[in-house]
PDB file of C-alpha atoms and ligand atoms in Angstrom:
ATOM      1  CA  VAL B 123     167.143 -43.614 -26.259  1.00 81.00           C
ATOM      2  CA  ALA B 124     168.680 -47.095 -26.443  1.00 78.00           C
ATOM      3  CA  ASN B 125     168.304 -48.875 -29.802  1.00 85.00           C
ATOM      4  CA  LEU B 126     167.658 -45.644 -31.649  1.00 94.00           C
ATOM      5  CA  LYS B 127     168.665 -46.200 -35.242  1.00 93.00           C
ATOM      6  CA  THR B 128     167.700 -42.857 -36.740  1.00 97.00           C
ATOM      7  CA  LYS B 129     170.043 -40.554 -38.625  1.00 97.00           C
ATOM      8  CA  TRP B 130     168.815 -37.371 -36.960  1.00 97.00           C
ATOM      9  CA  LEU B 131     165.328 -37.688 -35.477  1.00 98.00           C
ATOM     10  CA  GLY B 132     165.504 -37.844 -31.692  1.00 98.00           C
ATOM     11  CA  HIS B 133     169.231 -37.252 -31.479  1.00 97.00           C
ATOM     12  CA  HIS B 134     168.279 -34.431 -29.151  1.00 97.00           C
ATOM     13  CA  ILE B 135     165.860 -35.448 -26.450  1.00 97.00           C
ATOM     14  CA  HIS B 136     164.195 -33.279 -23.856  1.00 98.00           C
ATOM     15  CA  TYR B 137     163.139 -35.669 -21.108  1.00 97.00           C
ATOM     16  CA  CYS B 138     161.069 -34.816 -18.061  1.00 97.00           C
ATOM     17  CA  GLU B 139     159.222 -36.713 -15.392  1.00 98.00           C
ATOM     18  CA  LEU B 140     156.175 -34.491 -15.415  1.00 98.00           C
ATOM     19  CA  THR B 141     154.898 -31.799 -17.735  1.00 97.00           C
ATOM     20  CA  THR B 142     151.523 -30.307 -18.612  1.00 97.00           C
ATOM     21  CA  SER B 143     151.597 -31.579 -22.170  1.00 97.00           C
ATOM     22  CA  THR B 144     154.573 -32.576 -24.308  1.00 98.00           C
ATOM     23  CA  ASN B 145     153.039 -30.613 -27.205  1.00 97.00           C
ATOM     24  CA  GLU B 146     152.953 -27.432 -25.094  1.00 97.00           C
ATOM     25  CA  LEU B 147     156.555 -27.932 -24.015  1.00 98.00           C
ATOM     26  CA  ALA B 148     157.684 -28.804 -27.551  1.00 98.00           C
ATOM     27  CA  LYS B 149     155.972 -25.691 -28.941  1.00 98.00           C
ATOM     28  CA  ARG B 150     157.744 -23.556 -26.346  1.00 98.00           C
ATOM     29  CA  LEU B 151     161.136 -25.079 -27.170  1.00 98.00           C
ATOM     30  CA  ALA B 152     160.437 -24.721 -30.894  1.00 98.00           C
ATOM     31  CA  GLY B 153     159.500 -21.065 -30.341  1.00 96.00           C
ATOM     32  CA  GLU B 154     162.868 -20.620 -28.609  1.00 97.00           C
ATOM     33  CA  GLY B 155     164.594 -21.969 -31.712  1.00 95.00           C
ATOM     34  CA  CYS B 156     165.254 -25.629 -30.928  1.00 97.00           C
ATOM     35  CA  GLU B 157     166.660 -27.865 -33.642  1.00 95.00           C
ATOM     36  CA  ASP B 158     164.735 -29.851 -36.232  1.00 97.00           C
ATOM     37  CA  GLY B 159     164.011 -33.358 -34.933  1.00 98.00           C
ATOM     38  CA  LEU B 160     163.910 -32.569 -31.211  1.00 98.00           C
ATOM     39  CA  VAL B 161     161.866 -35.106 -29.255  1.00 98.00           C
ATOM     40  CA  VAL B 162     160.162 -34.189 -25.981  1.00 98.00           C
ATOM     41  CA  ILE B 163     159.319 -37.087 -23.698  1.00 98.00           C
ATOM     42  CA  ALA B 164     157.474 -37.079 -20.397  1.00 98.00           C
ATOM     43  CA  GLU B 165     156.824 -39.893 -17.961  1.00 98.00           C
ATOM     44  CA  GLU B 166     153.564 -38.191 -17.077  1.00 98.00           C
ATOM     45  CA  GLN B 167     151.394 -35.402 -18.464  1.00 97.00           C
ATOM     46  CA  ASN B 168     148.926 -33.751 -16.140  1.00 95.00           C
ATOM     47  CA  SER B 169     147.202 -31.880 -18.933  1.00 94.00           C
ATOM     48  CA  GLY B 170     147.762 -34.053 -22.014  1.00 93.00           C
ATOM     49  CA  LYS B 171     145.915 -32.801 -25.072  1.00 89.00           C
ATOM     50  CA  GLY B 172     143.615 -34.360 -27.643  1.00 86.00           C
ATOM     51  CA  ARG B 173     141.892 -32.680 -30.547  1.00 78.00           C
ATOM     52  CA  LEU B 174     139.236 -30.010 -30.075  1.00 71.00           C
ATOM     53  CA  SER B 175     140.372 -29.237 -26.499  1.00 76.00           C
ATOM     54  CA  ARG B 176     139.852 -32.771 -25.312  1.00 87.00           C
ATOM     55  CA  GLY B 177     142.251 -34.308 -22.803  1.00 93.00           C
ATOM     56  CA  TRP B 178     144.615 -37.265 -23.022  1.00 96.00           C
ATOM     57  CA  PHE B 179     145.020 -39.409 -19.909  1.00 97.00           C
ATOM     58  CA  SER B 180     148.782 -39.952 -19.410  1.00 97.00           C
ATOM     59  CA  PRO B 181     149.671 -41.612 -16.095  1.00 97.00           C
ATOM     60  CA  PHE B 182     153.259 -41.888 -14.831  1.00 97.00           C
ATOM     61  CA  ALA B 183     155.471 -44.424 -16.639  1.00 97.00           C
ATOM     62  CA  ARG B 184     152.492 -46.227 -18.197  1.00 97.00           C
ATOM     63  CA  GLY B 185     152.787 -45.007 -21.731  1.00 98.00           C
ATOM     64  CA  VAL B 186     154.986 -43.450 -24.340  1.00 98.00           C
ATOM     65  CA  TRP B 187     153.957 -39.785 -24.235  1.00 98.00           C
ATOM     66  CA  PHE B 188     156.083 -37.738 -26.602  1.00 98.00           C
ATOM     67  CA  SER B 189     156.184 -34.953 -29.160  1.00 98.00           C
ATOM     68  CA  VAL B 190     158.406 -34.433 -32.171  1.00 98.00           C
ATOM     69  CA  VAL B 191     159.430 -31.029 -33.545  1.00 98.00           C
ATOM     70  CA  LEU B 192     159.870 -30.876 -37.324  1.00 98.00           C
ATOM     71  CA  LYS B 193     160.708 -27.974 -39.594  1.00 97.00           C
ATOM     72  CA  PRO B 194     159.486 -29.162 -42.965  1.00 96.00           C
ATOM     73  CA  PRO B 195     159.927 -27.203 -46.178  1.00 94.00           C
ATOM     74  CA  PHE B 196     156.371 -27.851 -47.382  1.00 91.00           C
ATOM     75  CA  MET B 197     153.267 -25.665 -47.380  1.00 92.00           C
ATOM     76  CA  PRO B 198     151.237 -25.035 -44.187  1.00 94.00           C
ATOM     77  CA  GLN B 199     148.211 -26.806 -45.690  1.00 91.00           C
ATOM     78  CA  GLU B 200     150.282 -30.002 -45.926  1.00 92.00           C
ATOM     79  CA  ALA B 201     151.003 -30.141 -42.199  1.00 92.00           C
ATOM     80  CA  SER B 202     147.872 -32.091 -41.303  1.00 90.00           C
ATOM     81  CA  LYS B 203     149.122 -34.995 -43.409  1.00 93.00           C
ATOM     82  CA  CYS B 204     151.932 -35.424 -40.880  1.00 95.00           C
ATOM     83  CA  THR B 205     149.303 -36.844 -38.545  1.00 94.00           C
ATOM     84  CA  LEU B 206     148.733 -39.620 -41.055  1.00 95.00           C
ATOM     85  CA  LEU B 207     152.475 -40.175 -41.299  1.00 96.00           C
ATOM     86  CA  ALA B 208     152.802 -40.471 -37.528  1.00 97.00           C
ATOM     87  CA  ALA B 209     149.896 -42.908 -37.394  1.00 97.00           C
ATOM     88  CA  ILE B 210     151.560 -45.210 -39.924  1.00 98.00           C
ATOM     89  CA  ALA B 211     154.810 -45.106 -37.950  1.00 98.00           C
ATOM     90  CA  VAL B 212     153.062 -46.091 -34.734  1.00 98.00           C
ATOM     91  CA  VAL B 213     151.027 -48.870 -36.324  1.00 98.00           C
ATOM     92  CA  LYS B 214     154.115 -50.402 -37.900  1.00 98.00           C
ATOM     93  CA  ALA B 215     155.929 -50.309 -34.555  1.00 98.00           C
ATOM     94  CA  VAL B 216     153.125 -51.744 -32.404  1.00 98.00           C
ATOM     95  CA  ASN B 217     152.208 -54.415 -34.937  1.00 98.00           C
ATOM     96  CA  LYS B 218     155.622 -56.017 -34.424  1.00 97.00           C
ATOM     97  CA  TYR B 219     154.434 -57.281 -31.051  1.00 97.00           C
ATOM     98  CA  LYS B 220     152.954 -60.750 -31.081  1.00 96.00           C
ATOM     99  CA  GLY B 221     149.186 -60.815 -31.235  1.00 96.00           C
ATOM    100  CA  VAL B 222     148.870 -57.119 -32.079  1.00 97.00           C
ATOM    101  CA  GLN B 223     147.089 -55.897 -35.178  1.00 98.00           C
ATOM    102  CA  ALA B 224     146.325 -52.211 -34.846  1.00 98.00           C
ATOM    103  CA  SER B 225     144.688 -50.061 -37.502  1.00 97.00           C
ATOM    104  CA  ILE B 226     144.188 -46.363 -38.153  1.00 96.00           C
ATOM    105  CA  LYS B 227     140.922 -44.588 -37.643  1.00 93.00           C
ATOM    106  CA  TRP B 228     140.917 -41.432 -39.724  1.00 91.00           C
ATOM    107  CA  PRO B 229     142.401 -38.993 -39.012  1.00 86.00           C
ATOM    108  CA  ASN B 230     144.329 -39.366 -35.822  1.00 85.00           C
ATOM    109  CA  ASP B 231     143.608 -42.462 -33.785  1.00 92.00           C
ATOM    110  CA  VAL B 232     145.210 -45.866 -33.734  1.00 96.00           C
ATOM    111  CA  LEU B 233     142.790 -48.587 -32.719  1.00 97.00           C
ATOM    112  CA  LEU B 234     143.381 -52.048 -31.374  1.00 97.00           C
ATOM    113  CA  ASP B 235     140.416 -54.396 -31.088  1.00 95.00           C
ATOM    114  CA  GLY B 236     138.235 -51.402 -31.925  1.00 94.00           C
ATOM    115  CA  LYS B 237     139.516 -49.433 -28.937  1.00 96.00           C
ATOM    116  CA  LYS B 238     141.798 -46.454 -28.737  1.00 96.00           C
ATOM    117  CA  LEU B 239     145.454 -47.366 -28.265  1.00 98.00           C
ATOM    118  CA  VAL B 240     147.066 -44.155 -29.483  1.00 97.00           C
ATOM    119  CA  GLY B 241     146.104 -40.526 -29.922  1.00 95.00           C
ATOM    120  CA  ILE B 242     147.987 -38.158 -32.219  1.00 95.00           C
ATOM    121  CA  LEU B 243     147.772 -34.384 -32.247  1.00 95.00           C
ATOM    122  CA  THR B 244     149.611 -32.259 -34.816  1.00 94.00           C
ATOM    123  CA  GLU B 245     150.011 -28.544 -34.220  1.00 95.00           C
ATOM    124  CA  MET B 246     151.698 -25.977 -36.403  1.00 96.00           C
ATOM    125  CA  SER B 247     153.198 -22.522 -36.334  1.00 97.00           C
ATOM    126  CA  ALA B 248     153.234 -20.784 -39.717  1.00 96.00           C
ATOM    127  CA  GLU B 249     153.944 -17.270 -40.883  1.00 94.00           C
ATOM    128  CA  PHE B 250     153.845 -15.608 -44.311  1.00 91.00           C
ATOM    129  CA  GLY B 251     152.711 -18.849 -45.924  1.00 92.00           C
ATOM    130  CA  ARG B 252     155.624 -20.820 -44.526  1.00 94.00           C
ATOM    131  CA  ILE B 253     155.858 -23.361 -41.735  1.00 96.00           C
ATOM    132  CA  ASN B 254     158.017 -22.321 -38.794  1.00 96.00           C
ATOM    133  CA  TYR B 255     157.628 -25.696 -37.185  1.00 98.00           C
ATOM    134  CA  ILE B 256     155.168 -28.467 -36.579  1.00 98.00           C
ATOM    135  CA  VAL B 257     154.791 -30.481 -33.421  1.00 98.00           C
ATOM    136  CA  ILE B 258     153.433 -34.008 -33.629  1.00 98.00           C
ATOM    137  CA  GLY B 259     152.297 -35.269 -30.253  1.00 97.00           C
ATOM    138  CA  THR B 260     151.734 -38.986 -29.784  1.00 98.00           C
ATOM    139  CA  GLY B 261     150.394 -40.844 -26.787  1.00 98.00           C
ATOM    140  CA  ILE B 262     150.672 -44.626 -26.782  1.00 98.00           C
ATOM    141  CA  ASN B 263     148.982 -46.559 -23.973  1.00 98.00           C
ATOM    142  CA  VAL B 264     151.588 -49.199 -23.176  1.00 98.00           C
ATOM    143  CA  ASN B 265     150.555 -50.581 -19.843  1.00 97.00           C
ATOM    144  CA  VAL B 266     147.719 -48.670 -18.254  1.00 96.00           C
ATOM    145  CA  PRO B 267     145.942 -51.170 -16.017  1.00 94.00           C
ATOM    146  CA  LYS B 268     142.156 -51.183 -16.379  1.00 93.00           C
ATOM    147  CA  GLU B 269     141.615 -50.142 -12.777  1.00 94.00           C
ATOM    148  CA  MET B 270     143.754 -47.045 -13.369  1.00 96.00           C
ATOM    149  CA  VAL B 271     141.781 -45.929 -16.425  1.00 96.00           C
ATOM    150  CA  PRO B 272     139.125 -43.293 -15.628  1.00 95.00           C
ATOM    151  CA  GLU B 273     135.637 -44.781 -15.575  1.00 95.00           C
ATOM    152  CA  GLU B 274     134.477 -42.889 -18.677  1.00 95.00           C
ATOM    153  CA  LEU B 275     137.329 -44.276 -20.804  1.00 96.00           C
ATOM    154  CA  ARG B 276     137.200 -47.876 -19.677  1.00 95.00           C
ATOM    155  CA  ALA B 277     135.028 -49.113 -22.503  1.00 96.00           C
ATOM    156  CA  THR B 278     136.955 -47.300 -25.252  1.00 95.00           C
ATOM    157  CA  ALA B 279     140.633 -47.336 -24.235  1.00 97.00           C
ATOM    158  CA  VAL B 280     143.126 -50.180 -24.602  1.00 98.00           C
ATOM    159  CA  SER B 281     146.800 -50.719 -23.742  1.00 98.00           C
ATOM    160  CA  LEU B 282     149.359 -52.610 -25.758  1.00 98.00           C
ATOM    161  CA  ALA B 283     150.008 -54.859 -22.758  1.00 97.00           C
ATOM    162  CA  ASP B 284     146.311 -55.899 -22.726  1.00 96.00           C
ATOM    163  CA  VAL B 285     146.793 -57.585 -26.082  1.00 96.00           C
ATOM    164  CA  ALA B 286     150.502 -58.234 -26.760  1.00 95.00           C
ATOM    165  CA  ARG B 287     151.693 -61.710 -25.902  1.00 88.00           C
ATOM    166  CA  GLU B 288     155.216 -60.606 -25.028  1.00 91.00           C
ATOM    167  CA  PRO B 289     156.821 -58.002 -22.748  1.00 89.00           C
ATOM    168  CA  ILE B 290     157.047 -54.438 -24.051  1.00 95.00           C
ATOM    169  CA  SER B 291     159.953 -52.101 -23.555  1.00 96.00           C
ATOM    170  CA  ARG B 292     158.790 -48.498 -23.796  1.00 97.00           C
ATOM    171  CA  VAL B 293     162.246 -47.362 -24.880  1.00 97.00           C
ATOM    172  CA  GLU B 294     162.425 -49.903 -27.685  1.00 97.00           C
ATOM    173  CA  LEU B 295     158.933 -49.050 -28.799  1.00 98.00           C
ATOM    174  CA  LEU B 296     159.800 -45.345 -28.931  1.00 98.00           C
ATOM    175  CA  ALA B 297     163.021 -46.056 -30.848  1.00 98.00           C
ATOM    176  CA  ASP B 298     161.041 -48.078 -33.360  1.00 98.00           C
ATOM    177  CA  VAL B 299     158.356 -45.425 -33.830  1.00 98.00           C
ATOM    178  CA  LEU B 300     161.013 -42.727 -34.352  1.00 98.00           C
ATOM    179  CA  GLY B 301     162.783 -44.963 -36.866  1.00 98.00           C
ATOM    180  CA  TYR B 302     159.621 -45.378 -38.947  1.00 98.00           C
ATOM    181  CA  MET B 303     158.767 -41.696 -38.594  1.00 98.00           C
ATOM    182  CA  GLU B 304     162.127 -40.623 -39.937  1.00 98.00           C
ATOM    183  CA  GLU B 305     161.913 -43.079 -42.808  1.00 98.00           C
ATOM    184  CA  LEU B 306     158.414 -41.917 -43.797  1.00 98.00           C
ATOM    185  CA  TYR B 307     159.256 -38.244 -43.379  1.00 98.00           C
ATOM    186  CA  GLU B 308     162.323 -38.559 -45.597  1.00 97.00           C
ATOM    187  CA  LYS B 309     160.194 -40.333 -48.165  1.00 97.00           C
ATOM    188  CA  VAL B 310     157.829 -37.359 -48.139  1.00 97.00           C
ATOM    189  CA  LEU B 311     160.757 -34.947 -48.554  1.00 96.00           C
ATOM    190  CA  HIS B 312     162.018 -36.867 -51.586  1.00 96.00           C
ATOM    191  CA  GLU B 313     158.841 -38.146 -53.210  1.00 96.00           C
ATOM    192  CA  GLY B 314     156.021 -36.056 -51.791  1.00 95.00           C
ATOM    193  CA  PHE B 315     153.071 -37.378 -49.805  1.00 96.00           C
ATOM    194  CA  LYS B 316     151.587 -39.700 -52.421  1.00 96.00           C
ATOM    195  CA  PRO B 317     153.386 -42.947 -51.491  1.00 97.00           C
ATOM    196  CA  VAL B 318     152.778 -42.285 -47.796  1.00 96.00           C
ATOM    197  CA  LEU B 319     149.054 -41.697 -48.369  1.00 96.00           C
ATOM    198  CA  GLU B 320     148.914 -44.973 -50.300  1.00 96.00           C
ATOM    199  CA  GLU B 321     150.613 -46.768 -47.422  1.00 96.00           C
ATOM    200  CA  TRP B 322     148.180 -45.145 -44.987  1.00 96.00           C
ATOM    201  CA  LYS B 323     145.274 -46.760 -46.821  1.00 96.00           C
ATOM    202  CA  LYS B 324     146.694 -50.209 -46.105  1.00 96.00           C
ATOM    203  CA  TYR B 325     146.428 -49.626 -42.363  1.00 96.00           C
ATOM    204  CA  SER B 326     143.128 -47.791 -42.340  1.00 95.00           C
ATOM    205  CA  SER B 327     140.098 -49.285 -40.663  1.00 92.00           C
ATOM    206  CA  THR B 328     137.948 -46.343 -41.787  1.00 93.00           C
ATOM    207  CA  LEU B 329     137.909 -46.910 -45.544  1.00 94.00           C
ATOM    208  CA  GLY B 330     135.057 -49.080 -46.705  1.00 93.00           C
ATOM    209  CA  GLN B 331     133.098 -48.426 -43.513  1.00 93.00           C
ATOM    210  CA  GLN B 332     129.705 -46.860 -43.048  1.00 93.00           C
ATOM    211  CA  VAL B 333     130.308 -43.702 -41.037  1.00 93.00           C
ATOM    212  CA  LYS B 334     128.383 -40.968 -39.351  1.00 93.00           C
ATOM    213  CA  VAL B 335     130.008 -37.573 -39.813  1.00 92.00           C
ATOM    214  CA  ILE B 336     129.323 -35.085 -37.061  1.00 91.00           C
ATOM    215  CA  ALA B 337     130.337 -31.659 -38.356  1.00 87.00           C
ATOM    216  CA  PRO B 338     129.501 -28.355 -36.635  1.00 86.00           C
ATOM    217  CA  ASP B 339     126.812 -27.491 -39.192  1.00 87.00           C
ATOM    218  CA  GLN B 340     125.430 -30.884 -40.182  1.00 89.00           C
ATOM    219  CA  THR B 341     125.392 -34.588 -39.389  1.00 91.00           C
ATOM    220  CA  TYR B 342     125.164 -37.178 -42.131  1.00 93.00           C
ATOM    221  CA  PHE B 343     125.783 -40.830 -42.954  1.00 93.00           C
ATOM    222  CA  GLY B 344     127.763 -42.317 -45.787  1.00 95.00           C
ATOM    223  CA  GLU B 345     130.520 -44.679 -46.800  1.00 95.00           C
ATOM    224  CA  ALA B 346     134.156 -43.688 -46.321  1.00 95.00           C
ATOM    225  CA  VAL B 347     135.461 -44.423 -49.794  1.00 96.00           C
ATOM    226  CA  ASP B 348     138.954 -42.899 -49.982  1.00 96.00           C
ATOM    227  CA  ILE B 349     141.272 -40.120 -48.867  1.00 95.00           C
ATOM    228  CA  ASP B 350     142.254 -37.452 -51.367  1.00 95.00           C
ATOM    229  CA  GLU B 351     145.723 -36.022 -52.063  1.00 93.00           C
ATOM    230  CA  ASP B 352     145.303 -33.572 -49.179  1.00 92.00           C
ATOM    231  CA  GLY B 353     144.505 -36.362 -46.738  1.00 93.00           C
ATOM    232  CA  LEU B 354     140.815 -35.398 -46.539  1.00 93.00           C
ATOM    233  CA  LEU B 355     138.369 -38.232 -46.033  1.00 95.00           C
ATOM    234  CA  MET B 356     135.974 -38.738 -48.929  1.00 96.00           C
ATOM    235  CA  VAL B 357     132.536 -39.818 -47.795  1.00 96.00           C
ATOM    236  CA  LYS B 358     129.912 -40.967 -50.272  1.00 97.00           C
ATOM    237  CA  ARG B 359     126.492 -39.928 -49.018  1.00 95.00           C
ATOM    238  CA  GLU B 360     123.347 -41.931 -49.538  1.00 91.00           C
ATOM    239  CA  ASP B 361     122.348 -39.734 -52.490  1.00 92.00           C
ATOM    240  CA  GLY B 362     125.716 -40.431 -54.150  1.00 95.00           C
ATOM    241  CA  ARG B 363     127.312 -37.056 -53.459  1.00 96.00           C
ATOM    242  CA  ILE B 364     130.906 -37.128 -52.272  1.00 97.00           C
ATOM    243  CA  GLU B 365     131.742 -34.952 -49.277  1.00 95.00           C
ATOM    244  CA  LYS B 366     135.313 -34.149 -48.328  1.00 94.00           C
ATOM    245  CA  VAL B 367     135.771 -34.148 -44.594  1.00 92.00           C
ATOM    246  CA  ILE B 368     138.362 -31.897 -42.967  1.00 87.00           C
ATOM    247  CA  ALA B 369     140.008 -33.438 -39.917  1.00 78.00           C
ATOM    248  CA  GLY B 370     139.801 -30.331 -37.761  1.00 69.00           C
ATOM    249  CA  ASP B 371     136.040 -30.027 -37.602  1.00 68.00           C
ATOM    250  CA  VAL B 372     134.485 -33.429 -37.327  1.00 76.00           C
ATOM    251  CA  SER B 373     134.073 -36.560 -35.331  1.00 79.00           C
ATOM    252  CA  ILE B 374     133.637 -39.766 -37.251  1.00 82.00           C
ATOM    253  CA  ARG B 375     131.614 -42.486 -35.608  1.00 82.00           C
ATOM    254  CA  PRO B 376     130.863 -45.875 -37.077  1.00 78.00           C
ATOM    255  CA  ALA B 377     127.308 -45.718 -38.419  1.00 76.00           C
TER     256      ALA B 377
HETATM  257  P1  ADP R 636     138.592 -38.032 -31.049  1.00 90.28           P
HETATM  258  O1  ADP R 636     138.742 -39.505 -30.990  1.00 90.28           O
HETATM  259  O2  ADP R 636     137.193 -37.603 -30.801  1.00 90.28           O
HETATM  260  O3  ADP R 636     139.213 -37.451 -32.270  1.00 90.28           O
HETATM  261  P2  ADP R 636     140.979 -37.219 -29.672  1.00 90.28           P
HETATM  262  O4  ADP R 636     141.746 -37.983 -30.665  1.00 90.28           O
HETATM  263  O5  ADP R 636     141.202 -35.776 -29.597  1.00 90.28           O
HETATM  264  O6  ADP R 636     139.416 -37.470 -29.804  1.00 90.28           O
HETATM  265  O7  ADP R 636     141.325 -37.861 -28.268  1.00 90.28           O
HETATM  266  C1  ADP R 636     140.793 -37.345 -27.059  1.00 90.28           C
HETATM  267  C2  ADP R 636     139.777 -38.303 -26.481  1.00 90.28           C
HETATM  268  O8  ADP R 636     140.360 -39.593 -26.265  1.00 90.28           O
HETATM  269  C3  ADP R 636     139.313 -37.881 -25.105  1.00 90.28           C
HETATM  270  O9  ADP R 636     138.195 -37.063 -25.194  1.00 90.28           O
HETATM  271  C4  ADP R 636     138.990 -39.199 -24.397  1.00 90.28           C
HETATM  272  O10 ADP R 636     137.682 -39.600 -24.705  1.00 90.28           O
HETATM  273  C5  ADP R 636     139.911 -40.184 -25.043  1.00 90.28           C
HETATM  274  N1  ADP R 636     141.111 -40.495 -24.232  1.00 90.28           N
HETATM  275  C6  ADP R 636     141.788 -39.685 -23.385  1.00 90.28           C
HETATM  276  N2  ADP R 636     142.869 -40.290 -22.885  1.00 90.28           N
HETATM  277  C7  ADP R 636     142.892 -41.534 -23.419  1.00 90.28           C
HETATM  278  C8  ADP R 636     143.777 -42.636 -23.285  1.00 90.28           C
HETATM  279  N3  ADP R 636     144.884 -42.603 -22.529  1.00 90.28           N
HETATM  280  N4  ADP R 636     143.482 -43.753 -23.992  1.00 90.28           N
HETATM  281  C9  ADP R 636     142.395 -43.819 -24.775  1.00 90.28           C
HETATM  282  N5  ADP R 636     141.527 -42.825 -24.933  1.00 90.28           N
HETATM  283  C10 ADP R 636     141.773 -41.673 -24.266  1.00 90.28           C
END
């Protein structure tokens, strides 16, 4: 990757033109014992993954579709916070383009003009209370022309090229994201998650908003007031009770 300024992240790259999903491939390589910091990149995914078995549309050479393998020393329950870390890295990288001001929708989406620019999916393998590896998959829509976008996504998806007022190099964008990821990850290793969670709040478009929480067992409205030290969203319900929302089980919709 040209312009890569990292110390270790992405020094090994597994590149392919087409794969099912970079997360699937990264998990396989991690299971076979690949090194910490491996990055899997595909020009196209024909079965890209979102959360809760949803798909991610990833047409050939139109985005940055990649997954990172990390072997962190922290507890399995901390892994989900890596999604927040990845979201910050992407927002910092895309916001360098002129005219772009993206924000993070808790927990795993990066929005631009209220539409989805990036999806992030973190998956983990853990055993005996320890993490074997985590895989953070990120899909950035760089230049997916509107007419190429499936009908059902047209109103909600956006590409960087729709908004940026300058040309975008996918390689430079990837190098930038990896640079920020490494920086943030090393910060977590040295100082824990607290500073990174604080930084996340600066880029969040969810905090302060009225939200509708759709959980498997209940649906309710409230105000997203904060995230706690585990990265859970704290929602203040109309009766004043605070609910902590776990990323895995819910969809948040603006109320
Ligand atoms: P959610 O936003 O509900 O958490 P995910 O983050 O798991 O969902 O993302 C998957 C969803 O994103 C899909 O169900 C689809 O609606 C939408 N989607 C799929 N591909 C793209 C894309 N390239 N750009 C924007 N949105 C997409």
